[in-house]
Coordinates of N, CA and C in Angstrom, one line a residue:
M1 N -31.6 3.1 13.6 CA -30.5 4.3 13.5 C -29.5 3.9 14.8
A2 N -28.5 3.2 14.9 CA -27.4 3.9 16.0 C -26.5 4.8 16.0
T3 N -26.5 5.4 17.4 CA -25.6 6.8 17.3 C -24.7 6.8 18.6
L4 N -23.9 7.1 18.5 CA -22.5 7.1 19.5 C -22.4 8.7 20.2
T5 N -22.0 8.1 21.6 CA -21.7 9.2 22.6 C -20.4 9.6 22.4
E6 N -20.3 10.6 22.8 CA -19.1 11.1 23.6 C -18.0 10.2 23.3
T7 N -18.4 9.5 24.8 CA -17.6 9.0 25.0 C -17.3 7.7 24.5
D8 N -18.5 7.2 23.5 CA -17.8 6.2 22.4 C -17.3 6.4 21.7
F9 N -17.1 7.7 21.2 CA -16.1 8.1 19.9 C -14.5 8.0 20.6
T10 N -14.5 8.5 21.8 CA -13.3 8.4 22.3 C -12.6 7.0 22.4
R11 N -13.7 6.3 23.1 CA -13.1 4.8 23.6 C -12.7 3.9 22.4
V12 N -13.9 4.0 21.3 CA -13.7 3.4 20.4 C -12.1 4.0 19.2
S13 N -12.0 4.8 19.6 CA -10.6 5.9 18.6 C -9.7 5.8 19.5
T14 N -9.1 6.1 20.6 CA -8.5 5.6 21.6 C -7.9 4.5 21.5
E15 N -8.8 3.1 21.7 CA -8.8 1.7 21.0 C -7.8 0.8 19.8
A16 N -8.6 1.9 19.1 CA -8.1 1.7 17.7 C -6.7 2.3 17.5
A17 N -6.8 3.6 18.0 CA -5.1 4.0 17.5 C -3.9 3.2 18.6
E18 N -4.3 2.8 19.6 CA -2.9 2.4 20.4 C -3.0 0.8 20.0
Q19 N -3.7 -0.1 19.7 CA -3.7 -1.7 18.6 C -2.7 -1.1 17.6
F20 N -3.1 0.1 16.6 CA -2.5 0.3 15.7 C -1.2 0.4 15.3
V21 N -0.9 1.7 16.4 CA 0.0 2.1 16.3 C 1.0 0.8 16.7
D22 N 1.1 0.0 18.0 CA 1.6 -0.8 18.6 C 1.7 -2.4 16.9
A23 N 0.8 -2.5 16.3 CA 1.1 -3.8 15.1 C 1.6 -2.8 14.6
Y24 N 1.5 -1.8 13.7 CA 2.6 -0.6 12.9 C 3.9 -0.6 13.3
Y25 N 4.5 -0.1 14.0 CA 5.6 -0.1 14.6 C 6.4 -2.0 14.8
S26 N 5.8 -2.7 15.2 CA 6.1 -3.9 15.4 C 6.7 -4.3 13.7
A27 N 6.0 -3.8 13.3 CA 6.0 -4.7 11.6 C 7.4 -3.4 10.9
L28 N 7.5 -2.2 11.1 CA 8.3 -1.6 10.8 C 10.1 -2.2 11.3
D29 N 9.5 -3.1 12.7 CA 10.7 -3.4 12.9 C 11.2 -4.1 13.0
G30 N 10.7 -5.6 12.6 CA 10.6 -6.8 12.5 C 9.7 -8.1 11.3
A31 N 8.7 -7.2 10.8 CA 7.8 -8.1 9.9 C 7.7 -7.7 9.0
R32 N 8.8 -6.3 8.2 CA 8.8 -6.1 7.3 C 8.2 -6.3 5.7
N33 N 8.0 -7.6 5.5 CA 7.3 -8.3 4.6 C 6.0 -8.2 4.7
S34 N 5.4 -7.6 5.6 CA 3.9 -6.9 6.1 C 3.4 -6.0 5.7
I35 N 4.3 -4.6 6.1 CA 4.0 -3.2 6.0 C 2.9 -2.8 4.9
A36 N 3.2 -4.0 3.5 CA 2.1 -2.7 2.7 C 0.6 -3.3 3.3
S37 N 0.2 -4.4 3.9 CA -0.7 -4.4 4.5 C -1.4 -3.5 5.7
F38 N -0.7 -2.7 5.9 CA -1.5 -1.8 7.2 C -2.1 -0.6 5.9
Y39 N -1.7 -0.3 4.6 CA -2.7 0.4 3.8 C -3.2 -0.3 3.1
V40 N -4.1 1.2 2.6 CA -5.4 0.4 1.8 C -4.7 0.4 0.6
P41 N -5.9 -0.5 -0.3 CA -5.4 -0.5 -1.8 C -4.8 0.5 -2.6
T42 N -4.5 0.5 -4.1 CA -4.1 1.4 -4.2 C -5.0 1.4 -5.5
S43 N -5.3 2.8 -4.9 CA -6.6 3.3 -6.0 C -6.1 5.1 -6.6
T44 N -7.1 5.2 -7.6 CA -7.0 6.4 -7.6 C -7.9 7.0 -7.6
L45 N -8.9 8.2 -7.4 CA -9.5 9.2 -7.0 C -10.0 9.9 -8.2
G46 N -11.1 10.3 -8.3 CA -11.4 11.6 -9.2 C -11.0 12.2 -9.9
N47 N -10.4 12.9 -9.1 CA -9.4 14.1 -9.1 C -7.8 13.8 -9.2
G48 N -7.5 12.2 -9.3 CA -6.2 12.0 -10.2 C -5.5 11.6 -9.0
R49 N -5.8 12.0 -7.6 CA -4.9 11.5 -6.8 C -4.9 10.5 -6.5
G50 N -3.9 9.8 -5.7 CA -3.9 8.2 -5.7 C -4.2 8.3 -4.1
L51 N -4.6 7.1 -3.7 CA -4.1 6.3 -2.4 C -3.4 5.0 -2.0
P52 N -3.0 4.9 -1.8 CA -2.8 5.3 0.0 C -1.5 6.9 -0.5
N53 N -1.8 8.0 0.2 CA -1.1 9.2 0.0 C 0.3 9.3 1.1
I54 N 1.3 8.4 0.6 CA 2.2 8.4 1.6 C 3.6 9.5 1.0
T55 N 4.2 9.8 2.5 CA 4.8 11.6 2.2 C 6.0 10.7 3.8
Y56 N 7.2 10.4 2.7 CA 8.3 9.9 4.1 C 9.0 11.0 3.3
N57 N 9.6 11.9 4.7 CA 10.6 12.9 5.1 C 10.7 13.5 3.5
G58 N 9.6 14.4 3.3 CA 9.3 14.9 2.3 C 8.8 14.3 0.7
E59 N 9.2 13.3 0.8 CA 8.9 12.6 -0.3 C 7.9 11.4 -1.0
H60 N 7.2 11.7 -1.8 CA 6.2 11.4 -1.7 C 5.9 10.1 -2.2
I61 N 6.0 8.3 -2.0 CA 5.8 7.0 -2.0 C 4.6 7.0 -2.8
P62 N 4.7 6.1 -4.4 CA 3.6 6.3 -5.0 C 2.6 5.2 -4.6
D63 N 2.7 4.4 -3.6 CA 2.3 3.1 -2.9 C 2.6 2.2 -1.8
A64 N 2.1 1.1 -1.1 CA 2.3 0.7 -0.2 C 3.1 -0.4 -0.9
A65 N 3.4 -1.1 -1.6 CA 4.3 -1.9 -2.4 C 5.8 -1.4 -2.1
A66 N 5.6 0.1 -2.7 CA 6.9 1.0 -3.1 C 7.5 0.9 -1.9
F67 N 6.4 1.7 -0.8 CA 7.2 1.7 0.8 C 7.6 0.7 1.3
Q68 N 7.0 -0.6 1.6 CA 7.5 -1.6 1.8 C 8.9 -2.0 1.2
E69 N 9.5 -2.1 -0.1 CA 10.0 -2.7 -0.5 C 11.2 -1.7 -0.3
R70 N 10.4 -0.5 -0.3 CA 12.2 1.1 0.1 C 13.1 0.1 1.7
W71 N 11.5 -0.2 2.2 CA 11.6 0.0 4.1 C 12.5 -1.5 4.1
E72 N 12.4 -3.0 3.1 CA 12.9 -4.1 3.4 C 14.3 -3.6 2.9
K73 N 14.6 -2.7 1.8 CA 16.1 -2.9 1.2 C 16.7 -2.1 1.4
Q74 N 16.2 -1.0 1.8 CA 17.5 0.0 2.4 C 17.3 0.8 3.6
M75 N 16.1 0.8 4.6 CA 16.9 -0.1 5.5 C 17.1 0.0 7.0
P76 N 18.4 0.4 7.7 CA 18.8 -0.7 8.6 C 18.0 -1.1 9.1
Y77 N 18.5 -1.8 10.6 CA 18.2 -2.1 11.2 C 17.7 -1.0 12.2
T78 N 15.6 -1.2 13.0 CA 15.2 -0.3 13.5 C 14.4 -0.6 14.7
H79 N 14.7 0.0 15.4 CA 13.5 0.1 17.2 C 13.0 1.0 17.2
F80 N 11.6 1.3 16.9 CA 11.0 2.4 17.1 C 10.3 2.4 18.9
D81 N 10.4 3.4 19.4 CA 9.6 3.7 20.9 C 8.3 4.7 20.4
A82 N 7.6 4.6 20.1 CA 6.5 5.5 20.4 C 5.7 6.3 21.3
Q83 N 6.3 7.4 21.7 CA 6.2 7.4 23.2 C 4.8 8.5 23.2
S84 N 4.0 8.9 22.6 CA 3.2 9.7 22.3 C 2.4 9.7 21.2
V85 N 1.0 9.1 21.7 CA -0.1 8.8 20.7 C -1.1 10.1 21.1
N86 N -1.8 10.2 19.8 CA -3.0 10.9 20.4 C -4.0 10.9 19.0
V87 N -5.1 10.5 18.9 CA -6.3 10.5 18.1 C -7.7 11.3 18.2
H88 N -8.1 11.4 17.3 CA -9.4 12.7 16.8 C -9.9 11.9 16.0
V89 N -11.0 12.0 16.1 CA -12.0 11.3 15.4 C -12.1 12.4 13.9
L90 N -11.8 12.1 13.3 CA -12.1 12.9 11.6 C -13.1 12.9 11.6
N91 N -14.1 12.0 11.3 CA -15.2 12.2 10.2 C -16.0 10.8 10.7
P92 N -16.9 11.3 11.5 CA -17.7 10.3 12.9 C -18.6 9.4 12.1
S93 N -19.1 9.9 10.3 CA -20.0 9.1 9.7 C -19.4 9.1 8.2
M94 N -18.6 7.8 7.6 CA -17.9 7.8 6.6 C -18.7 7.7 5.6
A95 N -20.1 6.6 5.8 CA -21.2 6.2 4.8 C -22.7 6.2 5.5
G96 N -22.8 7.3 5.5 CA -23.9 7.0 6.5 C -24.4 7.1 7.6
S97 N -25.4 6.4 8.1 CA -25.8 6.6 9.1 C -25.8 4.6 9.5
S98 N -25.6 4.2 10.5 CA -25.5 3.3 10.8 C -26.5 2.1 11.9
K99 N -26.9 1.0 11.0 CA -27.7 0.3 11.7 C -28.1 -0.3 13.1
N100 N -26.5 -0.3 13.9 CA -26.4 -0.7 15.0 C -25.2 0.1 15.5
K101 N -25.1 -0.3 16.7 CA -22.9 0.4 17.7 C -22.1 -0.3 16.4
R102 N -22.2 -1.5 16.7 CA -20.8 -2.2 16.0 C -20.6 -1.2 14.3
D103 N -22.1 -1.2 14.1 CA -21.4 -0.5 12.2 C -20.8 0.5 12.4
A104 N -21.4 1.4 13.6 CA -21.0 2.6 13.9 C -20.2 2.8 14.0
E105 N -19.4 2.5 15.2 CA -17.9 2.1 15.4 C -17.4 1.7 14.5
R106 N -17.6 1.8 13.5 CA -16.9 1.3 12.5 C -16.9 1.7 10.7
N107 N -17.4 3.0 11.6 CA -18.0 4.4 10.9 C -17.3 5.4 10.9
M108 N -16.8 5.6 10.8 CA -15.3 6.8 11.0 C -14.4 6.9 10.5
S109 N -13.8 8.2 10.5 CA -12.1 8.1 10.4 C -11.8 8.6 11.5
L110 N -9.8 8.0 11.2 CA -9.2 8.7 12.1 C -8.0 9.3 11.9
V111 N -7.9 10.7 12.8 CA -6.3 11.4 12.7 C -5.6 10.7 13.5
V112 N -4.1 10.2 13.8 CA -3.5 9.6 14.8 C -2.5 10.1 14.2
Q113 N -1.7 11.0 15.8 CA -0.6 11.9 15.5 C 0.2 10.5 16.5
V114 N 1.9 10.2 16.2 CA 2.7 9.4 16.7 C 3.8 9.9 17.2
S115 N 4.8 10.5 18.0 CA 6.0 10.9 18.1 C 6.5 10.2 18.9
G116 N 7.7 9.9 19.1 CA 9.0 8.7 19.7 C 10.1 8.8 19.0
S117 N 11.3 8.1 19.4 CA 12.3 7.4 19.0 C 12.2 6.5 18.4
V118 N 13.2 6.4 17.0 CA 13.8 5.0 16.6 C 15.2 4.4 16.6
R119 N 15.7 4.0 16.6 CA 16.9 3.8 17.6 C 17.1 2.9 15.6
L120 N 18.5 3.6 14.9 CA 19.0 2.9 13.6 C 20.5 1.4 14.7
L121 N 20.1 1.2 13.4 CA 21.6 0.4 12.6 C 21.4 -1.3 14.5
E122 N 21.6 -1.1 15.5 CA 21.5 -1.6 16.5 C 20.6 -1.0 17.6
R123 N 20.1 -2.3 17.8 CA 18.9 -2.3 19.2 C 19.5 -1.2 20.4
K124 N 20.5 -1.6 20.9 CA 21.2 -0.6 22.3 C 21.8 0.4 21.8
E125 N 23.0 0.5 21.2 CA 24.1 1.4 20.4 C 23.8 2.3 19.0
G126 N 23.1 1.9 18.7 CA 22.7 2.5 17.4 C 22.5 4.0 17.5
P127 N 22.6 4.6 16.9 CA 22.3 6.3 16.7 C 20.5 6.7 17.2
L128 N 20.0 7.1 18.0 CA 19.2 7.6 18.6 C 18.4 8.7 17.4
R129 N 16.9 8.4 16.7 CA 16.7 9.9 16.2 C 15.2 9.9 17.0
G130 N 14.8 11.0 16.6 CA 13.1 11.6 16.9 C 12.1 11.1 15.6
F131 N 11.4 11.0 15.8 CA 10.5 11.1 14.4 C 9.1 10.9 14.8
S132 N 7.9 11.9 13.9 CA 7.0 12.1 13.9 C 6.4 11.5 12.7
D133 N 5.1 10.9 13.1 CA 4.1 11.0 11.9 C 2.8 10.9 12.6
S134 N 2.0 11.5 11.1 CA 0.5 11.9 11.3 C 0.1 10.3 10.1
M135 N -1.0 10.1 10.7 CA -1.8 9.1 9.8 C -2.9 9.6 9.8
V136 N -3.9 9.0 8.9 CA -5.1 9.1 8.4 C -6.1 7.8 8.4
L137 N -6.5 7.4 9.2 CA -7.1 5.9 9.6 C -8.6 5.5 9.0
V138 N -8.7 4.4 8.0 CA -9.9 4.1 7.9 C -10.5 3.1 8.0
P139 N -11.9 2.5 8.2 CA -11.8 1.3 8.5 C -11.7 0.3 7.3
N140 N -11.2 -0.8 7.8 CA -11.0 -1.8 6.4 C -12.3 -2.5 6.2
R141 N -12.9 -2.5 5.2 CA -14.0 -2.8 4.5 C -14.0 -4.3 3.9
E142 N -12.8 -4.6 3.7 CA -12.5 -5.7 3.1 C -11.5 -6.5 4.0
E143 N -12.1 -6.6 5.1 CA -11.2 -7.4 6.4 C -11.5 -8.8 6.4
T144 N -10.4 -9.8 6.0 CA -10.4 -10.9 5.7 C -10.3 -12.1 6.9
G145 N -9.6 -11.0 8.1 CA -8.6 -11.6 8.4 C -9.4 -12.5 10.0
G146 N -10.0 -13.9 10.1 CA -9.8 -14.7 10.8 C -11.0 -15.2 10.9
K147 N -11.8 -15.2 9.4 CA -13.0 -15.6 8.6 C -12.9 -17.2 8.5
G148 N -13.9 -17.9 9.1 CA -13.5 -19.3 9.4 C -12.9 -20.3 10.2
T149 N -11.9 -19.8 10.8 CA -10.6 -19.7 11.7 C -11.3 -19.6 13.1
G150 N -12.3 -19.3 13.7 CA -12.5 -19.5 15.1 C -12.2 -17.8 15.5
K151 N -11.2 -16.9 14.3 CA -10.6 -16.0 15.4 C -10.9 -14.7 14.8
Q152 N -11.9 -14.2 15.7 CA -12.9 -12.7 15.6 C -11.8 -11.7 15.6
D153 N -11.8 -10.7 14.7 CA -11.2 -9.7 14.6 C -9.3 -9.9 14.5
S154 N -9.0 -10.9 13.4 CA -7.8 -11.3 13.5 C -7.3 -10.2 12.5
G155 N -8.2 -9.1 11.5 CA -7.4 -9.1 10.2 C -6.9 -7.5 10.7
R156 N -6.3 -7.1 9.7 CA -6.4 -5.6 10.1 C -8.0 -4.5 10.2
R157 N -8.6 -4.2 11.1 CA -9.2 -3.3 11.2 C -9.7 -2.0 10.8
W158 N -8.0 -1.5 11.0 CA -8.2 -0.2 10.9 C -6.7 0.0 9.5
L159 N -7.0 0.6 8.4 CA -5.7 1.1 7.2 C -5.6 2.4 7.3
I160 N -4.1 2.5 6.2 CA -3.6 3.8 6.6 C -4.2 4.4 4.9
Q161 N -5.1 5.7 5.3 CA -5.2 6.3 3.5 C -4.0 7.1 3.5
S162 N -3.6 7.9 4.6 CA -2.9 9.1 4.0 C -2.0 9.4 5.5
Q163 N -0.4 9.1 5.1 CA 0.6 9.5 5.8 C 1.6 10.2 5.7
T164 N 2.0 11.0 6.7 CA 3.3 12.0 6.4 C 4.3 11.7 7.7
F165 N 5.4 10.9 7.1 CA 6.6 10.7 8.4 C 7.8 11.4 8.0
R166 N 8.2 12.1 9.2 CA 9.8 12.8 9.4 C 10.1 12.3 10.5
F167 N 11.1 11.9 10.2 CA 12.4 11.8 11.1 C 12.7 13.2 11.7
V168 N 13.0 13.9 13.3 CA 13.3 14.8 13.8 C 14.3 14.7 13.5
V169 N 15.4 16.2 13.2 CA 16.3 16.0 13.8 C 17.2 16.4 15.2

């Protein structure tokens, strides 16, 4: 049974958050057709609540496909600048004990808080707005990227389970 030290938790969560934030906001800016791939598959829990749980400026979005469609069709040009990223291990052992250190590093959930600015309409001249984003990331248990391609870890290692995004006035 593998156990992680506090240093391990800090290293894994920090690396995961930084990589995820870079990829996610780049997708919002320029690869909008890939947005849905950053979220857990749509499912319904026993209590009737659905996943992923997406709230955008106070409005509940039913699933990742609907969020992607809205972003592709209704959002003007965006350029995100994540200025602050904070991450904490939410659950250090989601699926019981892990057999080795690598499995233990992929057996936790993370809460990631991001704040920064987004430029709308034009890259240099458009209006600048602040934003705040809180996400719960979980390991992608069905990571398919890289299999048979010689590119290890090229799939989405972490997925958004819950998100609350707000433009700041």
